[in-house]
mmCIF file of C-alpha atoms in Angstrom:
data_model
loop_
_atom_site.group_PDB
_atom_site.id
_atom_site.type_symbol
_atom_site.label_atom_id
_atom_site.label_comp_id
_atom_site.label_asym_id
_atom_site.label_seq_id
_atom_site.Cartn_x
_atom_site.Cartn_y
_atom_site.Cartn_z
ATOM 1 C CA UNK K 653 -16.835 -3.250 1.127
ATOM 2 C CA UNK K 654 -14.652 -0.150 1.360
ATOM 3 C CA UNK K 655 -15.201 2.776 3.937
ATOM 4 C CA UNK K 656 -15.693 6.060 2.990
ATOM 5 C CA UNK K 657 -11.768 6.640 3.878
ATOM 6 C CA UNK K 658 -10.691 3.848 2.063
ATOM 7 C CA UNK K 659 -12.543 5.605 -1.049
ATOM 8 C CA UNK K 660 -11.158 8.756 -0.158
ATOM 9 C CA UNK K 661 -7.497 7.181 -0.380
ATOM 10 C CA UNK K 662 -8.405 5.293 -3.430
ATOM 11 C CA UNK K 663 -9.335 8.694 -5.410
ATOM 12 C CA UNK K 664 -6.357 10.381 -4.216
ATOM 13 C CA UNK K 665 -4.169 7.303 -5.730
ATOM 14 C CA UNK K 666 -6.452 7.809 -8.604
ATOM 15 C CA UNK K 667 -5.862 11.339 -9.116
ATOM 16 C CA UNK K 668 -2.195 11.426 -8.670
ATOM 17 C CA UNK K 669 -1.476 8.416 -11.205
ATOM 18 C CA UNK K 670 -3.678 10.338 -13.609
ATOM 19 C CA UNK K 671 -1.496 13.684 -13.408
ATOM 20 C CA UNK K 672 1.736 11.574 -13.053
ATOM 21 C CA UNK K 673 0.753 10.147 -16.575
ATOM 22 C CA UNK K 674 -0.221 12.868 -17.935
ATOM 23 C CA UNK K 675 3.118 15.098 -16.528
ATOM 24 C CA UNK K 676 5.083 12.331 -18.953
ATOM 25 C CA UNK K 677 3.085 12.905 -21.994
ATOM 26 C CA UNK K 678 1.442 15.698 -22.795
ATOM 27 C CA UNK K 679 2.074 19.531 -22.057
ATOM 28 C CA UNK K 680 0.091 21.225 -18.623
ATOM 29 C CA UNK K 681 -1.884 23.050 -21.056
ATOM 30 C CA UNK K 682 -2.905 20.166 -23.095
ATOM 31 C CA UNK K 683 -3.831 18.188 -19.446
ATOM 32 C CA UNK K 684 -5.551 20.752 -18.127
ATOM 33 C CA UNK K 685 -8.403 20.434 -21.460
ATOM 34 C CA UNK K 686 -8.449 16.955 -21.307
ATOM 35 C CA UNK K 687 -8.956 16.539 -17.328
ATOM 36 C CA UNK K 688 -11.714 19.366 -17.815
ATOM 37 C CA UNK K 689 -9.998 22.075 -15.378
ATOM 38 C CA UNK K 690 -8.418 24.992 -15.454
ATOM 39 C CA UNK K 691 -4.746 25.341 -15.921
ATOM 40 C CA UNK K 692 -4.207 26.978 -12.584
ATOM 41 C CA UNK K 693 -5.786 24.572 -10.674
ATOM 42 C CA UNK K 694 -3.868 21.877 -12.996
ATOM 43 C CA UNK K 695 -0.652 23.773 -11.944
ATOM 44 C CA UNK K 696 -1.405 24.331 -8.048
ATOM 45 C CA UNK K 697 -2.142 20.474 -8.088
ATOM 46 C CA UNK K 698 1.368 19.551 -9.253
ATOM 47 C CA UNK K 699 3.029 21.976 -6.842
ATOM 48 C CA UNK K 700 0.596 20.827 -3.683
ATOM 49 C CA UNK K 701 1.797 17.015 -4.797
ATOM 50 C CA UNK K 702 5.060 17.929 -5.700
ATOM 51 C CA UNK K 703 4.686 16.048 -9.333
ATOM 52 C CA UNK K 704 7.581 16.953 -11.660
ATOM 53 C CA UNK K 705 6.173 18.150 -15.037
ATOM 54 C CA UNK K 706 8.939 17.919 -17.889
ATOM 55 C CA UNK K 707 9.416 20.833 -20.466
ATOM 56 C CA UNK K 708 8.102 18.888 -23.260
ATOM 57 C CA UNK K 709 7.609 21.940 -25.605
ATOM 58 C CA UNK K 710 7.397 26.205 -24.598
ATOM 59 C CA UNK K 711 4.025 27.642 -25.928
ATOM 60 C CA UNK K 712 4.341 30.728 -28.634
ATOM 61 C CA UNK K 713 2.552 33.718 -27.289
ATOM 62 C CA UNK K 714 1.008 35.611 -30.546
ATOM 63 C CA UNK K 715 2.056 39.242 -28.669
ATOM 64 C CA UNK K 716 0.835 42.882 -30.734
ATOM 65 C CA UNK K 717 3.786 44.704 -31.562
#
């Protein structure tokens, strides 16, 4: 049976492989939906865990001239 660190740990793996996966796929904006979570806390994540997100495409801002 695992202890309640060993858990911890586990989750944290968890976690990271998810956003690592994710950082090689998909764009922060599109991660952040599917993981349920705000972008900014998507994006504070990545810089706490130092998880290199590649440019896969730039968003278009729709801006009133």
């Amino acid at each position: 049976m695992e202890t309640w660190n060993e858990i911890n740990e586990r989750h944290r793996r968890e976690r990271l492989n998810l956003v690592a996966q994710f950082s090689k796929q998909t764009t922060q904006t599109e991660a952040a939906k599917k993981l349920d979570m705000s972008l900014q806390a998507l994006n504070n994540f990545v810089h706490r865990n130092n998880i290199h997100w590649s440019i896969i495409k730039q968003g278009i801002r729709n801006e009133k001239t």
